[in-house]
XYZ file of C-alpha atoms in Angstrom:
686
model
C 56.805 -27.515 -28.370
C 57.430 -31.228 -28.427
C 56.781 -31.658 -24.736
C 53.562 -29.650 -24.994
C 52.296 -31.842 -27.851
C 53.111 -35.032 -25.999
C 51.555 -33.938 -22.718
C 47.876 -34.461 -23.721
C 48.673 -37.976 -24.940
C 50.492 -38.680 -21.674
C 47.401 -37.571 -19.732
C 45.181 -39.777 -21.873
C 47.382 -42.826 -21.260
C 47.520 -42.034 -17.535
C 43.728 -41.823 -17.315
C 43.292 -45.032 -19.305
C 45.777 -46.704 -16.973
C 43.869 -45.414 -13.958
C 40.583 -46.822 -15.272
C 42.101 -50.210 -16.107
C 43.894 -50.263 -12.764
C 40.633 -49.653 -10.919
C 38.975 -52.550 -12.770
C 41.944 -54.833 -12.112
C 41.884 -53.842 -8.434
C 38.190 -54.705 -8.176
C 38.747 -58.117 -9.817
C 41.708 -58.890 -7.557
C 39.792 -57.968 -4.409
C 36.858 -60.097 -5.539
C 39.030 -63.145 -6.313
C 40.917 -62.829 -3.020
C 37.644 -62.719 -1.083
C 36.217 -65.725 -2.923
C 39.455 -67.650 -2.405
C 39.477 -66.825 1.310
C 35.836 -67.873 1.729
C 36.248 -71.031 -0.352
C 33.694 -69.978 -2.948
C 36.091 -70.617 -5.859
C 35.897 -74.370 -5.282
C 33.398 -76.304 -7.460
C 30.179 -77.233 -5.626
C 30.133 -80.624 -3.928
C 26.920 -82.307 -5.045
C 26.367 -85.813 -3.591
C 26.053 -88.450 -6.288
C 26.871 -86.038 -9.134
C 30.154 -85.446 -10.916
C 30.682 -81.707 -11.271
C 32.927 -80.252 -13.961
C 32.352 -76.534 -14.313
C 35.809 -75.752 -15.689
C 36.785 -72.095 -15.174
C 33.204 -71.033 -14.381
C 33.855 -70.606 -10.654
C 36.155 -67.631 -11.315
C 34.888 -66.552 -14.744
C 31.313 -65.867 -13.597
C 32.234 -63.427 -10.786
C 34.872 -61.847 -13.034
C 32.257 -61.160 -15.685
C 30.029 -59.779 -12.934
C 32.734 -57.233 -12.128
C 33.100 -56.425 -15.842
C 29.335 -56.001 -16.170
C 29.278 -53.714 -13.146
C 32.138 -51.724 -14.658
C 30.307 -51.319 -17.960
C 27.200 -50.245 -16.054
C 29.196 -47.700 -14.046
C 30.733 -46.220 -17.197
C 27.380 -46.090 -18.982
C 25.473 -44.503 -16.120
C 28.331 -42.214 -15.099
C 28.962 -40.714 -18.510
C 25.250 -40.282 -19.170
C 24.860 -38.616 -15.785
C 27.713 -36.267 -16.628
C 26.211 -35.396 -20.021
C 22.779 -34.697 -18.525
C 23.657 -32.948 -15.254
C 27.241 -31.712 -15.199
C 27.781 -29.603 -18.351
C 25.616 -27.114 -20.276
C 24.305 -27.845 -23.752
C 23.778 -25.428 -26.598
C 20.853 -24.312 -28.724
C 20.833 -23.216 -32.374
C 19.209 -19.908 -33.139
C 15.475 -20.372 -33.568
C 15.608 -23.985 -32.328
C 13.674 -25.163 -29.281
C 15.739 -28.318 -28.791
C 18.674 -28.245 -26.385
C 21.557 -30.104 -27.982
C 24.521 -31.747 -26.311
C 27.729 -29.765 -26.114
C 30.931 -31.120 -27.630
C 31.943 -32.561 -24.264
C 28.471 -34.003 -23.680
C 28.488 -35.573 -27.141
C 31.840 -37.282 -26.437
C 30.486 -38.562 -23.142
C 27.339 -40.009 -24.661
C 29.360 -41.787 -27.360
C 31.522 -43.379 -24.663
C 28.291 -44.425 -22.945
C 27.108 -46.016 -26.204
C 30.191 -48.244 -26.427
C 30.008 -49.068 -22.715
C 26.319 -50.032 -23.006
C 27.096 -52.284 -25.980
C 29.862 -53.972 -23.973
C 27.444 -54.282 -21.040
C 24.957 -56.117 -23.244
C 27.586 -58.519 -24.593
C 28.962 -59.269 -21.120
C 25.439 -59.923 -19.822
C 24.765 -62.338 -22.695
C 27.978 -64.265 -21.936
C 27.041 -64.275 -18.244
C 23.855 -66.182 -19.111
C 26.019 -68.985 -20.490
C 28.248 -68.939 -17.408
C 25.185 -68.932 -15.137
C 23.858 -72.062 -16.844
C 27.261 -73.679 -16.404
C 27.341 -72.729 -12.720
C 23.823 -73.951 -11.943
C 24.042 -77.246 -13.841
C 27.625 -78.088 -12.872
C 28.869 -78.426 -16.461
C 31.522 -76.632 -18.471
C 30.566 -73.506 -20.467
C 31.409 -75.305 -23.709
C 29.017 -78.127 -22.935
C 26.310 -75.663 -21.920
C 26.734 -73.909 -25.278
C 26.731 -77.148 -27.305
C 23.592 -78.462 -25.599
C 21.752 -75.176 -26.356
C 20.396 -74.636 -22.876
C 20.665 -70.850 -22.974
C 17.040 -70.379 -23.988
C 15.851 -72.692 -21.223
C 17.993 -70.755 -18.714
C 16.324 -67.518 -19.762
C 12.878 -69.090 -19.595
C 13.015 -70.863 -16.242
C 15.923 -69.494 -14.183
C 15.605 -66.184 -12.340
C 19.277 -65.303 -12.842
C 18.950 -65.938 -16.568
C 15.825 -63.787 -16.807
C 17.442 -60.856 -15.017
C 20.533 -61.035 -17.223
C 18.349 -61.164 -20.339
C 16.451 -58.056 -19.235
C 19.717 -56.254 -18.545
C 21.086 -57.274 -21.945
C 17.983 -56.048 -23.782
C 17.802 -52.694 -21.994
C 21.538 -52.118 -22.413
C 21.199 -52.669 -26.175
C 18.400 -50.085 -26.324
C 20.590 -47.625 -24.408
C 23.468 -48.241 -26.817
C 21.271 -47.499 -29.841
C 19.805 -44.310 -28.348
C 23.244 -43.072 -27.300
C 24.678 -43.805 -30.748
C 22.048 -41.777 -32.582
C 21.124 -39.267 -29.863
C 22.174 -35.640 -30.148
C 19.840 -33.885 -27.719
C 19.830 -33.522 -23.953
C 16.420 -35.210 -23.828
C 17.826 -38.311 -25.560
C 20.638 -38.444 -23.011
C 18.097 -38.104 -20.190
C 15.981 -40.984 -21.510
C 19.127 -43.095 -21.910
C 20.112 -42.353 -18.320
C 16.728 -43.498 -17.004
C 16.906 -46.695 -19.053
C 20.474 -47.377 -17.919
C 19.425 -47.008 -14.277
C 16.515 -49.364 -14.980
C 18.970 -51.903 -16.429
C 20.825 -51.976 -13.101
C 17.847 -53.065 -11.041
C 17.170 -56.619 -12.381
C 20.262 -57.928 -10.597
C 18.567 -57.154 -7.276
C 15.826 -59.704 -8.003
C 18.238 -62.662 -8.106
C 20.811 -64.122 -5.774
C 20.858 -63.611 -2.011
C 18.331 -60.779 -2.068
C 15.662 -62.879 -3.744
C 16.370 -65.887 -1.589
C 16.429 -64.106 1.750
C 13.801 -64.908 4.328
C 12.263 -61.453 4.009
C 12.861 -60.994 0.288
C 10.759 -57.810 0.167
C 13.156 -56.141 2.599
C 16.219 -57.654 0.946
C 15.264 -56.909 -2.680
C 14.152 -53.332 -2.056
C 17.240 -52.756 0.073
C 19.417 -54.107 -2.738
C 17.837 -51.728 -5.264
C 18.436 -48.817 -2.901
C 22.040 -49.984 -2.607
C 22.990 -50.765 -6.200
C 21.538 -47.678 -7.893
C 23.182 -45.038 -5.640
C 26.528 -46.846 -5.750
C 26.461 -46.883 -9.547
C 25.534 -43.195 -9.764
C 28.207 -42.288 -7.224
C 31.032 -44.303 -8.762
C 30.007 -43.499 -12.345
C 29.776 -39.758 -11.774
C 33.158 -39.742 -10.050
C 34.716 -41.756 -12.879
C 33.404 -39.311 -15.498
C 34.821 -36.337 -13.590
C 38.214 -37.958 -13.044
C 38.629 -39.008 -16.681
C 37.277 -35.794 -18.246
C 40.039 -33.410 -19.212
C 38.384 -30.873 -21.518
C 36.196 -28.980 -19.079
C 36.669 -25.277 -18.541
C 37.399 -24.047 -15.024
C 33.841 -22.724 -14.543
C 32.236 -25.909 -15.902
C 34.444 -28.062 -13.678
C 33.427 -26.126 -10.566
C 29.740 -26.518 -11.483
C 30.150 -30.224 -12.255
C 32.026 -31.007 -9.026
C 29.532 -29.008 -6.945
C 26.582 -30.857 -8.444
C 28.331 -34.202 -8.071
C 29.184 -33.473 -4.440
C 25.515 -32.879 -3.634
C 24.477 -36.064 -5.438
C 27.217 -38.097 -3.737
C 25.992 -36.959 -0.327
C 22.516 -38.349 -0.973
C 24.029 -41.547 -2.405
C 26.166 -41.990 0.714
C 23.106 -41.875 2.966
C 21.114 -44.289 0.788
C 24.002 -46.737 0.486
C 24.571 -46.740 4.245
C 20.921 -47.217 5.190
C 20.228 -49.836 2.517
C 23.387 -51.730 3.424
C 22.309 -51.994 7.049
C 18.849 -53.168 5.986
C 20.326 -55.822 3.699
C 22.601 -57.081 6.462
C 19.695 -57.287 8.890
C 17.903 -59.565 6.423
C 20.899 -61.915 6.066
C 22.600 -61.982 9.475
C 21.190 -63.743 12.525
C 22.838 -61.335 14.980
C 25.896 -59.250 15.774
C 27.986 -62.388 16.251
C 27.597 -63.228 12.548
C 29.178 -59.886 11.616
C 32.526 -60.968 13.082
C 32.182 -64.743 13.225
C 31.198 -65.599 9.634
C 32.831 -65.101 6.249
C 29.815 -63.149 5.043
C 30.009 -60.778 7.995
C 33.753 -60.183 7.603
C 33.342 -59.308 3.924
C 30.517 -56.974 4.915
C 32.931 -55.262 7.322
C 35.198 -54.514 4.364
C 32.314 -52.789 2.593
C 31.477 -50.824 5.749
C 35.087 -49.636 5.986
C 35.028 -48.637 2.311
C 31.852 -46.638 2.841
C 33.331 -44.775 5.832
C 36.532 -43.906 3.942
C 34.574 -42.774 0.878
C 32.383 -40.598 3.097
C 35.459 -38.910 4.600
C 36.895 -38.294 1.127
C 33.566 -36.825 0.025
C 33.656 -34.421 2.966
C 37.168 -33.377 1.904
C 35.800 -32.647 -1.567
C 33.334 -30.150 -0.153
C 35.750 -28.616 2.358
C 38.984 -28.438 0.347
C 38.547 -29.222 -3.332
C 35.645 -27.013 -4.406
C 37.147 -23.775 -2.958
C 40.467 -24.538 -4.656
C 38.737 -25.320 -7.954
C 37.136 -21.877 -7.858
C 40.661 -20.441 -7.704
C 41.788 -22.523 -10.686
C 43.707 -25.154 -8.691
C 42.590 -28.690 -9.529
C 45.443 -30.852 -8.241
C 43.814 -31.411 -4.849
C 40.586 -32.569 -6.513
C 42.457 -34.884 -8.892
C 44.358 -36.523 -6.036
C 41.419 -37.011 -3.673
C 39.101 -38.098 -6.498
C 41.635 -40.688 -7.657
C 41.924 -42.120 -4.156
C 38.135 -42.149 -3.800
C 37.791 -43.919 -7.144
C 40.218 -46.664 -6.101
C 38.497 -47.039 -2.718
C 35.117 -47.438 -4.405
C 36.677 -49.964 -6.805
C 37.669 -52.021 -3.754
C 34.086 -51.720 -2.577
C 32.759 -52.909 -5.934
C 35.014 -55.986 -5.847
C 33.995 -56.686 -2.253
C 30.329 -56.315 -3.257
C 30.643 -58.975 -5.978
C 32.515 -61.214 -3.568
C 29.798 -60.703 -0.970
C 27.109 -61.624 -3.513
C 28.865 -64.963 -4.117
C 29.421 -65.677 -0.409
C 26.840 -67.767 1.425
C 24.789 -65.754 3.889
C 24.557 -67.230 7.419
C 20.801 -66.787 7.752
C 18.853 -69.727 6.358
C 15.083 -69.358 6.562
C 14.103 -72.322 4.436
C 11.653 -74.119 6.704
C 10.286 -76.354 3.968
C 6.976 -74.537 4.186
C 5.495 -73.788 0.745
C 3.840 -70.608 1.984
C 7.141 -69.277 3.346
C 8.972 -69.985 0.098
C 6.249 -68.214 -1.901
C 5.627 -65.232 0.356
C 9.142 -64.717 1.660
C 7.753 -64.802 5.219
C 5.684 -67.188 7.283
C 1.976 -67.495 6.674
C 0.360 -64.824 8.881
C -2.233 -65.881 11.480
C -5.969 -65.387 11.083
C -6.722 -61.864 9.930
C -8.052 -59.335 12.427
C -8.482 -55.577 12.302
C -5.737 -55.134 14.876
C -3.239 -57.165 12.850
C -3.940 -55.062 9.754
C -2.728 -52.052 11.743
C 0.051 -53.640 13.796
C 1.623 -56.509 11.816
C 3.868 -54.389 9.561
C 5.922 -55.604 6.587
C 8.261 -52.711 5.694
C 9.345 -52.137 2.109
C 12.429 -49.866 2.206
C 12.040 -48.690 -1.383
C 8.480 -47.481 -0.867
C 9.328 -45.916 2.491
C 12.256 -43.989 1.017
C 10.057 -42.643 -1.780
C 7.369 -41.638 0.732
C 9.806 -39.879 3.065
C 11.621 -38.158 0.188
C 8.363 -36.851 -1.321
C 7.102 -35.511 2.008
C 10.472 -33.981 2.927
C 10.861 -32.233 -0.438
C 7.346 -30.799 -0.273
C 7.751 -29.567 3.303
C 11.094 -27.987 2.378
C 9.449 -26.159 -0.521
C 6.634 -24.990 1.750
C 9.126 -23.642 4.298
C 11.103 -21.842 1.589
C 7.961 -20.092 0.327
C 6.899 -19.051 3.822
C 10.353 -17.664 4.596
C 10.228 -15.629 1.403
C 6.921 -14.189 2.505
C 4.902 -15.998 -0.169
C 1.684 -17.772 0.655
C 0.818 -21.405 0.026
C -2.455 -23.009 1.152
C -1.994 -25.223 4.191
C -4.714 -27.579 2.939
C -2.494 -28.493 -0.015
C 0.327 -29.397 2.357
C -2.060 -31.544 4.391
C -3.415 -33.243 1.248
C 0.074 -34.086 -0.013
C 1.271 -35.519 3.292
C -1.981 -37.450 3.753
C -1.676 -38.969 0.262
C 1.808 -40.318 0.896
C 0.956 -41.493 4.411
C -2.010 -43.434 3.008
C 0.184 -44.938 0.283
C 2.870 -45.927 2.773
C 0.333 -47.431 5.156
C -1.432 -49.720 2.672
C 1.892 -51.013 1.284
C 3.880 -51.458 4.514
C 1.329 -52.209 7.231
C -0.508 -55.460 7.842
C -2.467 -54.717 4.656
C 0.749 -55.283 2.721
C 1.372 -58.535 4.605
C -2.121 -59.955 4.075
C -2.620 -58.677 0.495
C -0.800 -61.648 -1.169
C -2.743 -64.066 1.067
C -6.300 -62.752 0.620
C -7.765 -61.354 -2.587
C -10.163 -59.117 -0.667
C -7.317 -57.379 1.173
C -5.433 -56.984 -2.086
C -8.476 -55.414 -3.743
C -8.857 -52.944 -0.893
C -5.174 -52.043 -1.313
C -5.703 -51.709 -5.069
C -8.618 -49.298 -4.644
C -6.679 -47.112 -2.227
C -3.631 -46.986 -4.510
C -5.594 -46.153 -7.637
C -8.236 -43.807 -6.181
C -7.741 -42.438 -2.681
C -3.983 -41.775 -2.664
C -3.861 -40.163 -6.162
C -6.791 -37.855 -5.337
C -4.961 -36.555 -2.273
C -1.681 -36.193 -4.166
C -3.056 -34.188 -7.091
C -4.727 -31.806 -4.634
C -1.272 -30.980 -3.288
C -0.140 -29.262 -6.498
C 3.508 -30.441 -6.308
C 4.541 -29.115 -9.722
C 3.290 -25.613 -8.995
C 5.088 -25.632 -5.642
C 8.328 -26.836 -7.244
C 8.222 -24.180 -9.969
C 7.659 -21.470 -7.373
C 10.396 -22.788 -5.086
C 13.265 -23.884 -7.317
C 15.562 -21.191 -8.612
C 16.197 -20.883 -12.340
C 19.574 -22.025 -13.594
C 22.134 -19.239 -13.859
C 23.324 -20.726 -17.167
C 20.533 -20.748 -19.790
C 21.722 -24.007 -21.393
C 22.417 -25.840 -18.121
C 19.248 -27.412 -16.815
C 18.454 -27.567 -13.147
C 15.459 -29.058 -11.391
C 13.156 -26.231 -12.475
C 14.174 -26.521 -16.130
C 13.756 -30.304 -16.175
C 10.280 -30.041 -14.639
C 9.275 -27.453 -17.229
C 10.653 -29.608 -20.041
C 8.801 -32.688 -18.806
C 5.529 -30.817 -18.368
C 5.654 -29.456 -21.938
C 6.958 -32.634 -23.556
C 4.677 -34.286 -26.151
C 4.746 -37.554 -24.196
C 3.335 -35.794 -21.124
C 0.662 -34.133 -23.250
C -0.265 -37.515 -24.691
C -0.434 -39.231 -21.289
C -2.469 -36.347 -19.821
C -4.970 -36.305 -22.680
C -8.415 -36.979 -21.188
C -9.094 -40.066 -23.303
C -5.633 -41.510 -22.676
C -5.881 -40.859 -18.929
C -9.326 -42.480 -18.814
C -8.101 -45.419 -20.900
C -5.125 -46.122 -18.624
C -7.232 -45.730 -15.506
C -10.052 -48.031 -16.659
C -8.078 -50.536 -18.721
C -5.633 -51.264 -15.900
C -8.514 -52.708 -13.856
C -9.262 -55.362 -16.465
C -5.761 -55.922 -17.852
C -4.294 -56.813 -14.473
C -6.778 -59.546 -13.567
C -7.778 -60.998 -16.931
C -4.284 -61.389 -18.435
C -2.489 -63.308 -15.689
C -0.463 -60.302 -14.545
C -2.085 -60.491 -11.126
C -0.521 -63.888 -10.418
C 2.812 -62.634 -11.768
C 2.689 -59.714 -9.333
C 2.181 -62.221 -6.506
C 5.147 -64.355 -7.511
C 7.562 -61.585 -8.520
C 8.499 -58.624 -6.349
C 9.576 -56.747 -9.482
C 6.097 -57.148 -10.970
C 4.595 -56.155 -7.612
C 6.597 -52.910 -7.553
C 5.621 -52.207 -11.158
C 1.962 -52.844 -10.319
C 2.107 -50.411 -7.389
C 3.762 -47.699 -9.476
C 1.310 -48.214 -12.349
C -1.778 -48.041 -10.145
C -0.651 -44.829 -8.481
C 0.521 -43.332 -11.789
C -2.666 -44.166 -13.691
C -4.810 -42.749 -10.917
C -2.646 -39.642 -10.651
C -2.902 -38.822 -14.371
C -6.661 -39.357 -14.404
C -7.460 -37.225 -11.363
C -4.892 -34.632 -12.447
C -7.021 -34.119 -15.553
C -10.207 -33.869 -13.477
C -9.326 -31.852 -10.372
C -5.558 -31.293 -10.379
C -4.199 -28.069 -8.870
C -1.318 -28.125 -11.360
C -2.257 -26.879 -14.813
C -2.826 -29.854 -17.127
C -1.286 -29.765 -20.620
C -4.735 -30.289 -22.148
C -7.548 -28.152 -20.733
C -11.082 -29.536 -20.833
C -14.412 -27.997 -19.932
C -15.969 -28.809 -16.581
C -19.007 -30.609 -18.071
C -16.611 -32.949 -19.883
C -14.844 -33.641 -16.596
C -18.123 -34.662 -15.007
C -18.789 -36.973 -17.964
C -15.345 -38.591 -17.633
C -15.926 -39.166 -13.935
C -19.255 -40.929 -14.542
C -17.739 -43.071 -17.309
C -14.973 -44.191 -14.932
C -17.598 -45.034 -12.290
C -19.406 -47.234 -14.803
C -16.175 -49.106 -15.575
C -15.556 -49.585 -11.853
C -19.069 -50.888 -11.216
C -18.921 -53.364 -14.120
C -15.486 -54.528 -13.005
C -16.725 -55.207 -9.474
C -19.817 -57.049 -10.689
C -17.800 -59.256 -13.040
C -15.508 -60.318 -10.192
C -18.422 -60.911 -7.821
C -20.150 -63.200 -10.319
C -17.016 -65.013 -11.487
C -16.822 -68.742 -10.807
C -13.116 -68.999 -11.589
C -10.492 -68.057 -9.001
C -7.815 -65.637 -10.153
C -4.288 -66.968 -9.529
C -5.784 -70.309 -8.470
C -2.387 -72.067 -8.503
C -0.988 -69.464 -6.139
C -3.783 -69.791 -3.578
C -3.739 -73.580 -3.855
C -0.014 -73.629 -3.072
C -0.478 -71.305 -0.087
C -3.003 -73.676 1.510
C -4.483 -71.033 3.790
C -6.327 -72.900 6.552
C -8.322 -69.971 7.969
C -10.866 -67.590 6.535
C -13.249 -68.332 3.697
C -12.483 -70.186 0.492
C -10.563 -68.343 -2.258
C -13.740 -68.055 -4.349
C -15.749 -66.500 -1.506
C -12.877 -64.182 -0.664
C -12.690 -63.180 -4.334
C -16.402 -62.355 -4.356
C -15.826 -60.166 -1.297
C -13.030 -58.432 -3.172
C -15.388 -57.785 -6.076
C -17.855 -56.217 -3.659
C -15.104 -53.940 -2.361
C -14.254 -52.881 -5.937
C -17.940 -52.253 -6.689
C -18.659 -50.151 -3.604
C -15.357 -48.478 -2.807
C -15.473 -45.828 -5.525
C -18.632 -44.080 -4.342
C -17.102 -41.885 -1.633
C -13.991 -40.816 -3.628
C -16.193 -40.182 -6.685
C -18.519 -37.989 -4.639
C -15.543 -36.005 -3.382
C -14.187 -35.587 -6.917
C -17.602 -34.520 -8.202
C -17.840 -31.951 -5.447
C -14.369 -30.614 -6.301
C -15.259 -30.351 -10.005
C -18.412 -28.378 -9.188
C -16.509 -26.146 -6.759
C -13.781 -25.447 -9.338
C -16.480 -24.823 -11.946
C -18.174 -22.219 -9.738
C -14.854 -20.555 -8.931
C -13.945 -20.439 -12.617
C -17.252 -18.743 -13.476
C -16.760 -16.216 -10.698
C -13.265 -15.390 -11.910
C -14.622 -14.878 -15.428
C -17.381 -12.604 -14.105
C -14.880 -10.507 -12.175
C -12.685 -10.211 -15.238
C -15.582 -9.044 -17.401
C -16.689 -6.594 -14.732
C -13.185 -5.117 -14.651
C -13.217 -4.773 -18.444
C -16.596 -3.017 -18.350
C -15.496 -0.655 -15.579
C -12.293 0.163 -17.429
C -14.243 0.913 -20.607
C -16.566 3.290 -18.736
C -13.670 5.168 -17.127
C -11.558 5.374 -20.301
C -13.720 5.317 -23.431
C -10.754 6.308 -25.557
C -8.967 3.062 -24.642
C -10.505 0.397 -26.810
C -11.204 -2.293 -24.271
C -13.474 -4.797 -25.955
C -15.476 -7.440 -24.130
C -14.482 -10.759 -25.719
C -18.084 -11.982 -25.605
C -19.270 -8.853 -27.447
C -16.496 -9.265 -30.001
C -17.461 -12.896 -30.589
C -21.133 -11.952 -31.060
C -20.131 -9.277 -33.565
C -18.030 -11.844 -35.400
C -21.021 -14.198 -35.686
C -23.196 -11.313 -36.897
C -20.653 -10.437 -39.578
C -20.660 -14.032 -40.789
C -24.450 -13.917 -41.030
C -24.328 -10.630 -43.008
C -21.828 -12.132 -45.429
C -23.998 -15.195 -45.899
C -27.088 -13.080 -46.679
C -25.096 -10.920 -49.101
C -23.901 -14.034 -50.922
C -27.499 -15.303 -51.184
C -28.651 -12.003 -52.737
C -25.831 -12.181 -55.283
C -26.761 -15.747 -56.206
C -30.472 -14.907 -56.523
C -29.723 -11.802 -58.628
């Protein structure tokens, strides 16, 4: 009895030791790399005495601790949302967290709080590192606020700190699966700011480097965090453990591919050639990460081949051993990643040109139609989203056809065309010239907010997904189908898809972007640029979903109202274009002055051309939308006529079956109200 009572405590101490050992291993690897590359030495600034104290090793150490807190937060939230079923009270519509899920989300709350505190301390250490002073002096001179205001690293850490605090609060008070899902999305969002600082932001092609870094950091965190939650969880039943490991194995496979591709893209932006991979400190550290990725991929394959079959038979030792090794290997990779972020990259693209420092690439030559089609500027993040959306839709189409179900080919064509258009205007020469010329940017804006969303909503992706995805075998364990259904019926979705809200977002975004200074921010910040792209496509998608969407909208509106909404949006577009055409003030004037473009028209003339594009562009898409509304209106009337004809025919064949025409019933109801009103008048007069 005594040994049995001690055994759970022994397991708990062993798991705590494993977690602490993994963190210590990551810190040791990071410090060894920085020592070998000489990055632990204080910077040598000519003419300045530098005294940073312990900052040279404290700052990267806190980076490892912050990454660890992020991994724990994301991993435990991922486990609570995806790996285990919840439970539902009788008569309740909300899906609550299970006991295991509740313990996981509370651990995530403490980890998120620690993440916020570590990020706040890192701001102080960043100020010490940049100014070459000790952390104590930086604190006494109260330069933290200035670091957050004017330094990119300070801004990213402040964003991470704020979002992590929000996650901690939601996790502390959350009890439902939806709350855990929202927390997971916010925690993933808190990871991304780090990609907009450091080597990625300073690379010659920062669009490639930053997007590649986002595609690298997020999958690594999901992979390592999910594995950590599975290794440290000891209260799962055999069936739940098999389900959790199977789902994690699928997720880890996708993460492996994304990490490998994004890592190669990031290296291509920082290395001058293959010789730098073996001949520079940065390249040799990158080789360590490549080796870690290969070993982790092999261990993941062993999970699928050996561990999952044994788990189904109740044997979990093989999984525990391989998962522990994989966790330690990934910890080495995390330490090497922090060391790599502090190591100087061999590629230096600082030419002293103001345009290059602002754009992240050299000023393009004079614009021509051929260069708009040929001079590409790839954005890995956008391309991955485009390819994933097309691949998922095609896979769903193939599944339906193999089952013998039908799906209109025109919807498939519309969906693919929408994503191809989106990818083209963001990655082709249009994407390269958009920050240089307002007219090109406005053309890109119109395509993103009108043409691409119209094509996408005509694809009916939600309907296809609901027909393709299989329901979860466990009622309280949500799969893709259940999450889509929950999102579609959520009050937030109903609010965003309300006709007035959709129209407001669609029309207001035109004015808010250019008359609030956000346009210049989107030119200077790649994060703001990505947000702008997502907002334009999202606002357009919601609006045209309400008007002509194949998927059923949460709020149904009559076809005449849809026509009215379309004409109102056209009025907003026309006024917006006219205001820009007649404006005498250049938007983002400081930006265009710093670029010093020596070809093409002046910024004011180019802006007037952009206003003309905004004024005239909407006519053709609006005509198409109007035609689709009328066509859907006619089809709806025909369906109603056929339904009424069937009711009438059924009534004639079977008089004893009381089949009542709804229109006749409504007319009788109005007549009864009139009879009651007349009877009341006779009583009053009598």
